[in-house]
C-alpha cells in the first residue's frame, strides 16, 4: 500500500499539486490513522494533508478518483486472488498471476498466461495487468509517444513470449483452442492499452506542464497566442514572486549593524545609563530608486502587458519605484499600479494611454517637463520599448540628459538586435546614452534583466 | 496528545462536536480527528460566517479546554502576540534594589572585581519573572493544553506568519534572553483565513488545509435544527431551500450559515409556520447585507419560495 501511496503522490504532482517529502510524510501518517478501508475518509485525509488551496483540492480530488478507479490499487496483488484456490503450495511465487488450474481446461501444459486467458477470470487478469504494470514501472511514463513501449513491456512481463510460442503450436494441434486464445489475447491487448492510457493521464501531466512552461519561458512574448496569455501571466507572476522572495527579505535583516554605543547611552540616560533600549548602527545603503518608462503603444501592445505586470511586481519588491507609461504622451502610473491588482491596473493604464501610435520624442518631452526632477544620481532608469518612433523626432538629446542625471539607464527592447536601426527603429541613437541595452523578448530574458537590476541594490 | 477525551474515531469527533451544537461535515470531523492524531494545526479557509471560528469554540467546549484567541490585524507584532518585557517592573525593581546593590558590591575593591560580582546577577532582570505572556505564549504554558485560535491570519502581515512557524511546527517559541519555551501539552491550533491575502507556503505546509464552504442542504437543516430548536420541520426545510436558491444568485455577499441561523431565529420569533412572500420580503434584510443585494433578490422571492416548497414535497 505504501508503494501505492507513493504512486499517488506522483500522480498528485502530475495534477499540479506540490507534494514535498515533508507533506508526503504527513499524508502517510494521516493515512496510517484513518486506514484504507473507507475510501471517502481516505480521500478527505489526503486532501487535507496534501492540498494547500481550494483549487489544489479540486485537482487532487480528480486525481484521486482517477487513481483509485484503476485496478492497480485493488489490493496488493498476489494473495487475495489466490485465496479462492486455497492452494498456496502450488503457486509459483514468480508472477503472482492466479492460475485457475481447477477449471479442467483441455491444455494443462499451457503457460500461466494462456490458462488465465482461457479461464476468463477477469479479476485475475486485472490483477496480473496491474502487477505487470508495476514491473514495467508504468509510473515512469512521461510522453504519449511512449505508449507503445510500455504496452509491450507490460505484455512481455505477463509472459507474451511464451503465449506466442504456444499459439504457434496450438494452431497446428488444436486450431479451435488457438482461435479462442487469439481472441482473448486481443482483448488483453486492449485492456493493457487502456491501462497505459490511464497511466499516461495520471503520471505524465507534471512533465508535460514543465515542458510547456519551459517552452513558454523562452517563447517570444510578442508572438504568444491568445490562449497562452493566461498561462504566460501565471508564469510572469511566478517570476515576480521569485524576485520578491529573493530580494525583499534579506534587505531588512542585513540593515542592522553593530551596537551604537553613543546613541544607546544617550537613549538610556533616563535610567542612569542602564541600557534598556538598545540602538543599532544601520548600514548605509543606497536608497533603491527606480524609474520605469514603459511603452504601451500599439506596436508593442502584447509585450507591454507583460512589462506592466513586471513593473507591478517591481513596485512590490523595491520601495522607491516610479512608473510611467506612454505611447504618444506620457503619464505617471505609479499610483495605479500600487493601488490596484495587476489586471485592474493594466486595464486602467491601457485605457488611459495604451494602443496609440508611439511617439518617443514627445513622450520624452513630457517626461523632461514634469518629472526630470525625480531623477537623482542614485536612480536607475529602465525603459521598456521597441524604440520605434514612427519616424518622428526621437529627441535623443533628452535621453542623454536623463542618462546624465541618473546612475544607470537600462533599455529593454523586445525586438532582436538584428532589427535595431532598421525601419523607424531609433535604437542605435538611443543606445549611445544607455548604460545597458538588452534584448528582452522572452519571459526568461525578462527575469534575468529585472533580477540584475534589483540585485545591484542588495 | 491531550488526555482529556482524545477522540478515538472520526465518529467520536462528530458526535462530540454535535453535543456542543456544532454539526460538522465529514471533512471537518476528519480534519479535527487528524489534527489530534498527528498533532498538526488546522488552517480553515472559507467565506465569512460558515463557522470557522465556531469550530474552534466547539472543540474547546467539547474537550473541556480553555480557548485562547489571537485576533490578527495589520501591524500585529511579537510584543502583542507572543511576549513582552515588563519594562516598568524591571525599572521599579532596579530602583528598589539600588540599596542592595551596595551589599552585593560591598567586598569589591576594584571596578573589575565589582563587575565580576555583578555578572552573577546580570540575568535576573531578563528572567521569566519579567515576561508578560501574550496569547501565543499563554497557549504554550497551559498545563492541560488548550485550543489556540489564530483568527483571520490573512489580516496580519507576512512577517507575522514567519513568527508563527516555530510554534506551528514544534509547539515552542524561542525567547532570545530565556531560551526555548516548549508547550507542556501541545495546543490544538486552529487558524482561520478569509483568503484576503495568499498565505505563505511555509505556513500552509505546516497545517492541514480545511476548506469550509456553504453546507449542503441536509447538513444545513441539521445545523438549524440544533441551533434553533423551536423551529418546525416544514419551515426549516423551506427556509434552507430558499437560502440555497438565494446562493445561486450573483450577489455581493452571499448569506452564510450564521445568517441562516439568524433568519431562523427571526422567523421563529415572528411565529411563522411557513414561508410566504410577505414575511420573506420583510425579513430579507436579515439575510442580505447590501441594499443592492436585496434589490437584486426581491423580484425572485416568489419563485424561490415556490421552488423551495416544491423540493420540500419531493425531498
Short mmCIF file of N, CA and C in Angstrom, two decimals, chain A residues 33 380 383:
data_model
loop_
_atom_site.label_atom_id
_atom_site.label_comp_id
_atom_site.label_asym_id
_atom_site.label_seq_id
_atom_site.Cartn_x
_atom_site.Cartn_y
_atom_site.Cartn_z
N UNK A 33 -3.52 6.70 10.31
CA UNK A 33 -4.57 6.88 11.31
C UNK A 33 -5.93 6.45 10.81
N UNK A 380 18.06 54.41 -11.03
CA UNK A 380 18.21 53.59 -12.22
C UNK A 380 16.98 53.81 -13.08
N UNK A 383 13.93 51.72 -19.40
CA UNK A 383 12.99 51.99 -20.47
C UNK A 383 12.62 50.67 -21.11
#
